[in-house]
mmCIF file of C-alpha atoms in Angstrom:
data_model
loop_
_atom_site.group_PDB
_atom_site.id
_atom_site.type_symbol
_atom_site.label_atom_id
_atom_site.label_comp_id
_atom_site.label_asym_id
_atom_site.label_seq_id
_atom_site.Cartn_x
_atom_site.Cartn_y
_atom_site.Cartn_z
ATOM 1 C CA MET A 1 128.567 22.846 -80.635
ATOM 2 C CA VAL A 2 125.314 24.482 -81.552
ATOM 3 C CA ALA A 3 122.061 23.644 -79.823
ATOM 4 C CA GLU A 4 118.576 23.502 -81.198
ATOM 5 C CA HIS A 5 116.516 26.216 -79.569
ATOM 6 C CA ALA A 6 114.581 29.339 -80.056
ATOM 7 C CA PRO A 7 116.466 32.122 -78.308
ATOM 8 C CA PRO A 8 115.343 33.081 -74.834
ATOM 9 C CA ALA A 9 114.821 36.747 -74.144
ATOM 10 C CA PRO A 10 118.298 38.352 -74.027
ATOM 11 C CA LEU A 11 119.653 39.314 -70.622
ATOM 12 C CA ASP A 12 122.097 42.094 -69.902
ATOM 13 C CA ASP A 13 125.427 41.383 -68.190
ATOM 14 C CA ALA A 14 124.047 42.176 -64.762
ATOM 15 C CA GLY A 15 121.142 39.788 -65.323
ATOM 16 C CA LEU A 16 123.474 37.021 -66.450
ATOM 17 C CA ALA A 17 125.754 37.577 -63.471
ATOM 18 C CA ARG A 18 122.778 37.506 -61.119
ATOM 19 C CA ARG A 19 121.586 34.191 -62.536
ATOM 20 C CA ARG A 20 125.075 32.691 -62.408
ATOM 21 C CA ARG A 21 125.398 33.751 -58.781
ATOM 22 C CA GLY A 22 122.017 32.187 -58.005
ATOM 23 C CA ARG A 23 123.036 28.893 -59.633
ATOM 24 C CA ASN A 24 126.361 28.891 -57.788
ATOM 25 C CA ILE A 25 124.716 29.504 -54.430
ATOM 26 C CA ALA A 26 122.200 26.729 -55.113
ATOM 27 C CA MET A 27 125.056 24.380 -56.039
ATOM 28 C CA LEU A 28 126.930 25.290 -52.861
ATOM 29 C CA VAL A 29 123.880 24.590 -50.718
ATOM 30 C CA ILE A 30 123.307 21.247 -52.471
ATOM 31 C CA LEU A 31 126.935 20.158 -52.105
ATOM 32 C CA LEU A 32 127.078 21.143 -48.433
ATOM 33 C CA GLY A 33 123.785 19.337 -47.901
ATOM 34 C CA LEU A 34 125.187 16.202 -49.507
ATOM 35 C CA VAL A 35 128.303 16.364 -47.317
ATOM 36 C CA VAL A 36 126.131 16.552 -44.188
ATOM 37 C CA LEU A 37 123.786 13.821 -45.462
ATOM 38 C CA PHE A 38 126.561 11.373 -46.361
ATOM 39 C CA TYR A 39 128.319 12.056 -43.060
ATOM 40 C CA ALA A 40 125.084 11.396 -41.143
ATOM 41 C CA ILE A 41 124.371 8.199 -43.112
ATOM 42 C CA ALA A 42 127.910 6.975 -42.470
ATOM 43 C CA MET A 43 127.602 7.667 -38.722
ATOM 44 C CA VAL A 44 124.263 5.836 -38.488
ATOM 45 C CA LYS A 45 125.542 2.850 -40.464
ATOM 46 C CA MET A 46 128.737 2.648 -38.435
ATOM 47 C CA ALA A 47 126.799 2.834 -35.165
ATOM 48 C CA HIS A 48 124.451 0.107 -36.398
ATOM 49 C CA HIS A 49 127.321 -2.161 -37.406
ATOM 50 C CA GLY A 50 129.023 -1.382 -34.099
ATOM 51 C CA HIS A 51 125.965 -2.631 -32.195
ATOM 52 C CA ALA A 52 125.692 -5.671 -34.473
ATOM 53 C CA GLY A 53 129.345 -6.528 -33.952
ATOM 54 C CA MET B 1 104.203 34.033 -78.911
ATOM 55 C CA MET B 2 103.553 30.321 -78.292
ATOM 56 C CA ASP B 3 103.576 29.653 -82.010
ATOM 57 C CA GLN B 4 106.940 31.376 -82.303
ATOM 58 C CA ILE B 5 108.394 29.291 -79.516
ATOM 59 C CA ALA B 6 106.933 26.113 -80.977
ATOM 60 C CA ALA B 7 108.157 26.936 -84.466
ATOM 61 C CA GLY B 8 111.624 27.655 -83.113
ATOM 62 C CA VAL B 9 111.858 24.349 -81.288
ATOM 63 C CA LEU B 10 110.442 22.291 -84.126
ATOM 64 C CA ALA B 11 112.624 24.037 -86.677
ATOM 65 C CA GLY B 12 115.622 23.418 -84.485
ATOM 66 C CA ARG B 13 114.981 19.681 -84.165
ATOM 67 C CA GLY B 14 115.416 18.892 -87.802
ATOM 68 C CA GLY B 15 116.621 22.208 -89.048
ATOM 69 C CA ASP B 16 119.735 24.160 -89.791
ATOM 70 C CA SER B 17 121.966 24.187 -86.758
ATOM 71 C CA SER B 18 123.893 27.172 -88.050
ATOM 72 C CA SER B 19 120.783 29.332 -87.881
ATOM 73 C CA PRO B 20 121.443 32.695 -86.256
ATOM 74 C CA LEU B 21 118.539 31.857 -83.959
ATOM 75 C CA ALA B 22 120.363 28.852 -82.552
ATOM 76 C CA LEU B 23 122.263 29.353 -79.318
ATOM 77 C CA SER B 24 125.088 27.331 -77.847
ATOM 78 C CA ASP B 25 124.403 25.179 -74.797
ATOM 79 C CA ARG B 26 126.837 27.388 -72.883
ATOM 80 C CA THR B 27 124.851 30.523 -73.689
ATOM 81 C CA ILE B 28 121.623 28.827 -72.677
ATOM 82 C CA LEU B 29 123.198 27.654 -69.409
ATOM 83 C CA ASP B 30 124.132 31.279 -68.671
ATOM 84 C CA GLN B 31 120.499 32.301 -69.151
ATOM 85 C CA SER B 32 119.054 29.640 -66.847
ATOM 86 C CA SER B 33 118.223 30.412 -63.240
ATOM 87 C CA ALA B 34 118.290 28.024 -60.297
ATOM 88 C CA GLY B 35 114.490 28.163 -60.473
ATOM 89 C CA ASP B 36 114.574 26.802 -64.034
ATOM 90 C CA TRP B 37 116.471 23.723 -62.853
ATOM 91 C CA LEU B 38 114.034 23.306 -60.000
ATOM 92 C CA ALA B 39 111.136 23.577 -62.463
ATOM 93 C CA LEU B 40 112.631 20.643 -64.420
ATOM 94 C CA LEU B 41 111.888 18.484 -61.385
ATOM 95 C CA LYS B 42 108.118 19.177 -61.567
ATOM 96 C CA PRO B 43 107.987 20.160 -57.873
ATOM 97 C CA ARG B 44 104.186 20.120 -57.631
ATOM 98 C CA VAL B 45 104.011 16.507 -58.813
ATOM 99 C CA VAL B 46 106.885 15.600 -56.502
ATOM 100 C CA THR B 47 104.926 16.909 -53.502
ATOM 101 C CA LEU B 48 102.253 14.253 -53.894
ATOM 102 C CA VAL B 49 104.804 11.528 -54.628
ATOM 103 C CA VAL B 50 106.821 12.416 -51.537
ATOM 104 C CA PHE B 51 103.734 12.472 -49.352
ATOM 105 C CA THR B 52 102.527 9.018 -50.437
ATOM 106 C CA GLY B 53 106.055 7.647 -50.073
ATOM 107 C CA LEU B 54 106.317 9.145 -46.597
ATOM 108 C CA VAL B 55 103.023 7.541 -45.566
ATOM 109 C CA GLY B 56 104.258 4.184 -46.885
ATOM 110 C CA LEU B 57 107.309 4.605 -44.692
ATOM 111 C CA LEU B 58 105.308 5.695 -41.630
ATOM 112 C CA VAL B 59 102.772 2.860 -41.708
ATOM 113 C CA ALA B 60 105.372 0.137 -42.213
ATOM 114 C CA PRO B 61 106.053 -2.080 -39.222
ATOM 115 C CA GLY B 62 109.498 -1.745 -37.703
ATOM 116 C CA HIS B 63 111.855 1.140 -37.173
ATOM 117 C CA LEU B 64 114.107 3.124 -39.459
ATOM 118 C CA HIS B 65 116.618 5.586 -38.047
ATOM 119 C CA PRO B 66 115.350 9.152 -38.651
ATOM 120 C CA VAL B 67 118.430 10.039 -40.715
ATOM 121 C CA LEU B 68 117.818 7.063 -42.993
ATOM 122 C CA ALA B 69 114.091 7.824 -43.155
ATOM 123 C CA VAL B 70 114.804 11.402 -44.254
ATOM 124 C CA THR B 71 117.303 10.065 -46.780
ATOM 125 C CA ALA B 72 114.733 7.606 -48.152
ATOM 126 C CA VAL B 73 112.125 10.336 -48.584
ATOM 127 C CA LEU B 74 114.719 12.604 -50.175
ATOM 128 C CA CYS B 75 115.676 9.839 -52.617
ATOM 129 C CA ILE B 76 112.019 9.314 -53.563
ATOM 130 C CA ALA B 77 111.690 13.070 -54.176
ATOM 131 C CA VAL B 78 114.875 13.299 -56.226
ATOM 132 C CA ALA B 79 113.986 10.201 -58.268
ATOM 133 C CA ALA B 80 110.536 11.602 -59.030
ATOM 134 C CA GLY B 81 112.133 14.897 -60.034
ATOM 135 C CA ALA B 82 114.671 13.091 -62.209
ATOM 136 C CA SER B 83 111.864 11.226 -63.976
ATOM 137 C CA GLY B 84 110.178 14.572 -64.580
ATOM 138 C CA ALA B 85 113.352 16.077 -66.034
ATOM 139 C CA ILE B 86 113.872 13.135 -68.388
ATOM 140 C CA ASN B 87 110.169 13.336 -69.333
ATOM 141 C CA MET B 88 110.578 17.043 -70.146
ATOM 142 C CA TRP B 89 113.645 16.260 -72.246
ATOM 143 C CA TYR B 90 111.773 13.625 -74.263
ATOM 144 C CA ASP B 91 108.538 15.610 -74.568
ATOM 145 C CA ARG B 92 110.123 18.959 -75.424
ATOM 146 C CA ASP B 93 108.544 18.968 -78.898
ATOM 147 C CA ILE B 94 104.967 18.497 -77.686
ATOM 148 C CA ASP B 95 105.514 20.671 -74.591
ATOM 149 C CA ALA B 96 106.215 23.555 -76.968
ATOM 150 C CA LEU B 97 102.820 23.052 -78.601
ATOM 151 C CA MET B 98 100.743 23.020 -75.420
ATOM 152 C CA ARG B 99 99.794 26.262 -73.690
ATOM 153 C CA ARG B 100 100.087 24.593 -70.282
ATOM 154 C CA THR B 101 103.697 23.494 -70.869
ATOM 155 C CA ALA B 102 105.146 25.922 -73.440
ATOM 156 C CA ARG B 103 106.827 28.003 -70.749
ATOM 157 C CA ARG B 104 108.734 25.073 -69.302
ATOM 158 C CA PRO B 105 112.519 25.649 -69.309
ATOM 159 C CA ILE B 106 113.346 23.536 -72.386
ATOM 160 C CA PRO B 107 110.663 24.707 -74.856
ATOM 161 C CA ALA B 108 111.172 28.272 -73.627
ATOM 162 C CA GLY B 109 114.876 27.906 -74.503
ATOM 163 C CA ARG B 110 116.266 28.517 -71.016
ATOM 164 C CA ILE B 111 117.778 25.035 -70.586
ATOM 165 C CA ALA B 112 119.261 22.971 -73.436
ATOM 166 C CA PRO B 113 117.796 19.470 -73.935
ATOM 167 C CA GLY B 114 121.156 17.767 -73.430
ATOM 168 C CA GLN B 115 121.677 19.597 -70.170
ATOM 169 C CA ALA B 116 118.238 18.554 -68.942
ATOM 170 C CA LEU B 117 118.867 14.919 -69.885
ATOM 171 C CA GLY B 118 122.251 14.890 -68.142
ATOM 172 C CA PHE B 119 120.699 16.495 -65.077
ATOM 173 C CA GLY B 120 117.874 13.943 -64.988
ATOM 174 C CA LEU B 121 120.120 10.917 -65.500
ATOM 175 C CA THR B 122 122.566 12.061 -62.829
ATOM 176 C CA LEU B 123 119.813 12.550 -60.281
ATOM 177 C CA ALA B 124 118.150 9.242 -61.225
ATOM 178 C CA VAL B 125 121.317 7.176 -60.829
ATOM 179 C CA GLY B 126 122.350 9.078 -57.694
ATOM 180 C CA SER B 127 118.990 8.666 -55.969
ATOM 181 C CA VAL B 128 118.875 4.913 -56.639
ATOM 182 C CA LEU B 129 122.440 4.374 -55.405
ATOM 183 C CA VAL B 130 121.930 6.419 -52.229
ATOM 184 C CA MET B 131 118.589 4.701 -51.531
ATOM 185 C CA GLY B 132 120.211 1.274 -51.937
ATOM 186 C CA LEU B 133 123.172 2.174 -49.737
ATOM 187 C CA ALA B 134 121.209 3.997 -47.037
ATOM 188 C CA THR B 135 118.297 1.558 -46.707
ATOM 189 C CA ASN B 136 118.284 -1.694 -48.677
ATOM 190 C CA ALA B 137 118.466 -3.177 -52.167
ATOM 191 C CA VAL B 138 114.706 -3.799 -52.406
ATOM 192 C CA ALA B 139 113.908 -0.113 -51.899
ATOM 193 C CA GLY B 140 116.678 0.896 -54.310
ATOM 194 C CA GLY B 141 115.450 -1.622 -56.881
ATOM 195 C CA LEU B 142 111.846 -0.465 -56.610
ATOM 196 C CA LEU B 143 112.977 3.132 -56.983
ATOM 197 C CA ALA B 144 114.887 2.201 -60.154
ATOM 198 C CA VAL B 145 111.859 0.331 -61.526
ATOM 199 C CA SER B 146 109.606 3.334 -60.880
ATOM 200 C CA ILE B 147 111.960 5.641 -62.807
ATOM 201 C CA LEU B 148 112.344 3.187 -65.685
ATOM 202 C CA PHE B 149 108.570 2.621 -65.786
ATOM 203 C CA TYR B 150 107.819 6.340 -65.957
ATOM 204 C CA VAL B 151 110.443 7.039 -68.600
ATOM 205 C CA PHE B 152 110.170 4.014 -70.883
ATOM 206 C CA VAL B 153 106.664 2.622 -70.352
ATOM 207 C CA TYR B 154 104.738 5.887 -69.890
ATOM 208 C CA THR B 155 106.775 8.627 -71.601
ATOM 209 C CA VAL B 156 108.380 6.786 -74.496
ATOM 210 C CA TRP B 157 105.956 3.933 -75.165
ATOM 211 C CA LEU B 158 102.405 4.781 -74.105
ATOM 212 C CA LYS B 159 101.920 8.537 -73.923
ATOM 213 C CA ARG B 160 101.839 9.212 -77.660
ATOM 214 C CA ARG B 161 100.322 5.882 -78.705
ATOM 215 C CA THR B 162 97.195 5.066 -76.728
ATOM 216 C CA PRO B 163 94.439 6.737 -74.725
ATOM 217 C CA GLN B 164 95.193 4.112 -72.077
ATOM 218 C CA ASN B 165 98.501 5.942 -71.480
ATOM 219 C CA ILE B 166 97.638 7.234 -68.042
ATOM 220 C CA VAL B 167 95.827 4.046 -67.001
ATOM 221 C CA ILE B 168 98.904 1.848 -67.379
ATOM 222 C CA GLY B 169 101.425 4.663 -66.971
ATOM 223 C CA GLY B 170 99.726 5.659 -63.738
ATOM 224 C CA ALA B 171 101.508 2.739 -62.095
ATOM 225 C CA ALA B 172 104.696 4.804 -62.117
ATOM 226 C CA GLY B 173 103.159 7.289 -59.690
ATOM 227 C CA ALA B 174 101.849 4.474 -57.498
ATOM 228 C CA PHE B 175 105.280 3.119 -56.536
ATOM 229 C CA PRO B 176 106.243 5.541 -53.710
ATOM 230 C CA PRO B 177 104.244 3.811 -50.899
ATOM 231 C CA LEU B 178 105.869 0.499 -51.890
ATOM 232 C CA ILE B 179 109.287 2.133 -51.817
ATOM 233 C CA GLY B 180 108.683 3.842 -48.472
ATOM 234 C CA TRP B 181 107.457 0.571 -46.949
ATOM 235 C CA ALA B 182 110.376 -1.397 -48.411
ATOM 236 C CA ALA B 183 112.856 1.145 -47.045
ATOM 237 C CA VAL B 184 111.744 0.120 -43.533
ATOM 238 C CA THR B 185 110.984 -3.580 -43.925
ATOM 239 C CA GLY B 186 113.100 -4.708 -46.878
ATOM 240 C CA ASP B 187 110.071 -6.350 -48.464
ATOM 241 C CA VAL B 188 106.579 -5.590 -49.792
ATOM 242 C CA GLY B 189 103.381 -6.359 -47.877
ATOM 243 C CA LEU B 190 99.665 -6.388 -48.583
ATOM 244 C CA LEU B 191 98.971 -2.877 -47.249
ATOM 245 C CA PRO B 192 101.501 -1.117 -49.511
ATOM 246 C CA LEU B 193 100.195 -3.181 -52.437
ATOM 247 C CA LEU B 194 96.703 -1.854 -51.683
ATOM 248 C CA MET B 195 98.117 1.681 -51.432
ATOM 249 C CA PHE B 196 99.699 1.097 -54.837
ATOM 250 C CA ALA B 197 96.344 -0.105 -56.207
ATOM 251 C CA ILE B 198 94.516 2.935 -54.775
ATOM 252 C CA ILE B 199 96.875 5.415 -56.482
ATOM 253 C CA PHE B 200 96.771 3.323 -59.654
ATOM 254 C CA MET B 201 92.962 3.490 -59.723
ATOM 255 C CA TRP B 202 92.910 7.149 -58.655
ATOM 256 C CA THR B 203 95.130 8.325 -61.505
ATOM 257 C CA PRO B 204 92.668 7.921 -64.442
ATOM 258 C CA PRO B 205 89.766 9.966 -63.011
ATOM 259 C CA HIS B 206 92.300 12.529 -61.744
ATOM 260 C CA PHE B 207 93.959 12.987 -65.141
ATOM 261 C CA TRP B 208 90.852 12.607 -67.244
ATOM 262 C CA SER B 209 89.068 15.335 -65.289
ATOM 263 C CA LEU B 210 92.050 17.569 -66.118
ATOM 264 C CA SER B 211 92.107 16.493 -69.758
ATOM 265 C CA LEU B 212 88.377 17.217 -70.141
ATOM 266 C CA TRP B 213 89.133 20.933 -70.111
ATOM 267 C CA ALA B 214 92.723 20.772 -71.390
ATOM 268 C CA HIS B 215 92.010 18.493 -74.358
ATOM 269 C CA GLY B 216 92.609 21.335 -76.826
ATOM 270 C CA ASP B 217 96.244 21.358 -75.730
ATOM 271 C CA TYR B 218 96.555 17.592 -76.094
ATOM 272 C CA ALA B 219 94.861 17.617 -79.510
ATOM 273 C CA ARG B 220 97.227 20.346 -80.741
ATOM 274 C CA ALA B 221 100.203 18.262 -79.616
ATOM 275 C CA GLY B 222 98.800 15.011 -81.023
ATOM 276 C CA VAL B 223 98.694 13.294 -77.633
ATOM 277 C CA PRO B 224 95.884 10.691 -77.732
ATOM 278 C CA MET B 225 94.279 11.561 -74.411
ATOM 279 C CA LEU B 226 90.850 9.981 -73.991
ATOM 280 C CA PRO B 227 88.794 13.156 -74.707
ATOM 281 C CA VAL B 228 90.788 13.672 -77.922
ATOM 282 C CA VAL B 229 90.304 10.111 -79.166
ATOM 283 C CA ALA B 230 86.939 9.024 -77.716
ATOM 284 C CA GLY B 231 85.289 12.371 -76.990
ATOM 285 C CA ALA B 232 84.180 14.131 -73.824
ATOM 286 C CA ARG B 233 81.039 12.054 -73.284
ATOM 287 C CA SER B 234 82.983 8.780 -73.255
ATOM 288 C CA THR B 235 85.612 10.335 -70.978
ATOM 289 C CA ARG B 236 82.959 11.336 -68.443
ATOM 290 C CA ARG B 237 81.691 7.737 -68.405
ATOM 291 C CA HIS B 238 85.236 6.477 -67.886
ATOM 292 C CA VAL B 239 85.710 8.907 -64.989
ATOM 293 C CA MET B 240 82.540 7.529 -63.391
ATOM 294 C CA VAL B 241 83.522 3.873 -63.879
ATOM 295 C CA TYR B 242 87.012 4.301 -62.440
ATOM 296 C CA THR B 243 85.632 6.297 -59.515
ATOM 297 C CA LEU B 244 83.173 3.485 -58.778
ATOM 298 C CA LEU B 245 86.111 1.076 -58.753
ATOM 299 C CA LEU B 246 88.295 3.367 -56.658
ATOM 300 C CA ALA B 247 85.835 4.091 -53.838
ATOM 301 C CA PRO B 248 85.376 0.481 -52.620
ATOM 302 C CA LEU B 249 89.028 -0.335 -53.285
ATOM 303 C CA ALA B 250 90.020 2.460 -50.902
ATOM 304 C CA VAL B 251 87.889 0.884 -48.154
ATOM 305 C CA LEU B 252 89.582 -2.505 -48.591
ATOM 306 C CA PRO B 253 92.519 -1.885 -46.192
ATOM 307 C CA TRP B 254 89.965 -1.285 -43.422
ATOM 308 C CA ALA B 255 87.745 -4.203 -44.479
ATOM 309 C CA LEU B 256 90.792 -6.490 -44.334
ATOM 310 C CA HIS B 257 91.650 -5.180 -40.829
ATOM 311 C CA LEU B 258 94.927 -3.704 -42.024
ATOM 312 C CA THR B 259 93.912 -0.271 -40.721
ATOM 313 C CA GLY B 260 91.588 1.107 -38.065
ATOM 314 C CA PRO B 261 88.319 3.050 -38.106
ATOM 315 C CA VAL B 262 89.884 6.482 -38.671
ATOM 316 C CA TYR B 263 91.038 5.386 -42.084
ATOM 317 C CA GLY B 264 87.873 3.374 -42.764
ATOM 318 C CA LEU B 265 85.541 6.289 -42.075
ATOM 319 C CA ALA B 266 87.757 8.657 -44.055
ATOM 320 C CA ALA B 267 87.770 6.261 -47.024
ATOM 321 C CA LEU B 268 83.976 5.938 -46.919
ATOM 322 C CA ALA B 269 83.351 9.692 -46.659
ATOM 323 C CA LEU B 270 85.974 10.684 -49.208
ATOM 324 C CA GLY B 271 84.837 7.966 -51.612
ATOM 325 C CA GLY B 272 81.266 9.230 -51.358
ATOM 326 C CA GLY B 273 82.479 12.724 -52.207
ATOM 327 C CA PHE B 274 84.459 11.408 -55.165
ATOM 328 C CA ILE B 275 81.452 9.509 -56.517
ATOM 329 C CA ALA B 276 79.262 12.611 -56.116
ATOM 330 C CA GLY B 277 81.832 14.686 -58.000
ATOM 331 C CA ALA B 278 82.122 12.121 -60.788
ATOM 332 C CA TRP B 279 78.316 12.030 -61.023
ATOM 333 C CA ARG B 280 78.257 15.814 -61.484
ATOM 334 C CA VAL B 281 80.882 15.445 -64.243
ATOM 335 C CA LEU B 282 78.736 12.773 -65.905
ATOM 336 C CA ARG B 283 75.617 14.952 -65.691
ATOM 337 C CA ASP B 284 77.369 18.169 -66.770
ATOM 338 C CA ARG B 285 75.315 20.303 -69.175
ATOM 339 C CA GLN B 286 76.578 19.422 -72.641
ATOM 340 C CA ASP B 287 75.695 19.905 -76.278
ATOM 341 C CA ALA B 288 74.892 17.141 -78.771
ATOM 342 C CA ALA B 289 78.594 16.511 -79.362
ATOM 343 C CA GLY B 290 79.251 16.175 -75.632
ATOM 344 C CA ALA B 291 81.047 19.503 -75.225
ATOM 345 C CA SER B 292 80.496 21.062 -71.806
ATOM 346 C CA GLN B 293 78.279 24.138 -71.605
ATOM 347 C CA SER B 294 79.561 25.005 -68.144
ATOM 348 C CA ARG B 295 83.227 25.444 -69.133
ATOM 349 C CA ASP B 296 83.771 22.005 -67.552
ATOM 350 C CA ALA B 297 83.142 23.400 -64.077
ATOM 351 C CA PRO B 298 82.346 19.948 -62.598
ATOM 352 C CA ALA B 299 85.520 18.453 -64.131
ATOM 353 C CA ARG B 300 87.635 21.286 -62.728
ATOM 354 C CA ALA B 301 86.039 20.770 -59.319
ATOM 355 C CA LEU B 302 86.653 17.015 -59.482
ATOM 356 C CA PHE B 303 90.304 17.550 -60.418
ATOM 357 C CA ARG B 304 90.795 19.727 -57.331
ATOM 358 C CA TYR B 305 88.839 17.279 -55.190
ATOM 359 C CA SER B 306 90.911 14.330 -56.411
ATOM 360 C CA LEU B 307 94.072 15.975 -55.058
ATOM 361 C CA LEU B 308 92.397 16.647 -51.725
ATOM 362 C CA TYR B 309 91.085 13.062 -51.740
ATOM 363 C CA LEU B 310 94.475 11.410 -52.048
ATOM 364 C CA PHE B 311 96.188 13.703 -49.562
ATOM 365 C CA THR B 312 93.431 13.271 -46.970
ATOM 366 C CA LEU B 313 93.077 9.524 -47.507
ATOM 367 C CA PHE B 314 96.775 8.904 -47.004
ATOM 368 C CA ALA B 315 96.930 11.348 -44.094
ATOM 369 C CA ALA B 316 94.113 9.351 -42.464
ATOM 370 C CA LEU B 317 96.172 6.191 -42.982
ATOM 371 C CA ALA B 318 99.117 7.730 -41.138
ATOM 372 C CA VAL B 319 96.903 9.123 -38.367
ATOM 373 C CA ASP B 320 95.244 5.729 -37.993
ATOM 374 C CA ARG B 321 98.607 4.024 -37.588
ATOM 375 C CA PHE B 322 99.644 6.331 -34.756
ATOM 376 C CA ALA B 323 96.188 6.625 -33.202
ATOM 377 C CA GLY B 324 95.946 2.837 -33.075
#
C-alpha cells in the first residue's frame, strides 16, 4: 500500500528509534491510565448499585 | 517550502501513487512522534472546550462522584480532540495551502491521512461509549451529536460553502456545557441552554477577528470566510453586531435569577470590554477598500480579549455557584 504524501524530512535510525520509543511509552501510559480509569468507574458503579440494592 | 508541501499533498491526492516521493503508511508512522498524535487533537482548542464543559458540570444541581466527573470531563476532551483529528483528515488539502496550518502532522507528511482518520474515529466512538456508560445516555448522546455536528455540519457541509460556516458551525463548540450539565442531571436545563447560546454568539466575533488578519490564508485555500467573500469592512460590522447581541445575552442568566451578582457584574464588565474592543475594530484605520492600515491591531487585540472573555465569564459562573 502506498500513501499519498510529500516525504517528511528523513530521520536516521537513532531518530526513528527515539520516536518509536516515545510512541510506545505514550501508549503504555494511556493503556495503564485506561486500566485505572475503568477499574475506578467499575468500583464507583458497583458501590452505587450496592447502596441502591 | 510551503508550496512544495502543498504541491506534494495535492499531487498525491489525485496523482501517481507509485511516485518515488510517495511513502508507505508504515514509513510515515515510523516518522511520527507522540507529539504529532497529540497535535492531531488540537490541544489548544480542547482547553477551552474542556473548561466550558467543566463549568457546565460544576454549576449543575446534584452530585456526581468525583471519579465519574473526571471521566466525563476526560470524555469531553477526547471527543473534542477526535473531532479535531477527523477535521484535520478531511481538511488536509486546504491545511497544506494555509501558512497557519501547513505544518500540521498530515500536510507535513508525518502522519498518514488514513491513520489520522482511524485515530479520530476510535477516540470518537470510545469517548461516547465511556461517557454513556460512566454517566448517562443523555450525556453520551449529546457528546455524539456534538462530534457529528462538528464533522458533518461544520467541516464537510458548511466550511467550504458559505461565509456563515462559523455562525452555524459554532454550535458544535457550544455543546460542552450542555454535556457537562447532562452528565450530572441526566437532562438539559435553562442555564446550560443559555451557556450554549453565549458560546454560540461568542464564536462569530471570535473567529472573524482572527480571520480579519488571516484572510490571506483562507483566500489561498478557497475557504469562504467572511472577509474573503464580503470584505474586511463588512466583517468589522458583523463583529460589532454579534458583539452587541452577545453582551446582553451574557447578562441574561443573572437577569433571570439563575446566577448571582458575581456572575452578573462579571458579565456586565466583560461585555463592556468586548463592545469597546469591537468598536475599535470597527473604527480601525483603513483604506478605501477597507484594508487595515494598522496591521489589524484592534482585531488581534479583540481575538485575544475574546478568549479571556469566555474563560473569565465561565469562571465567574463557577465562582458564583460556590460563593452563593
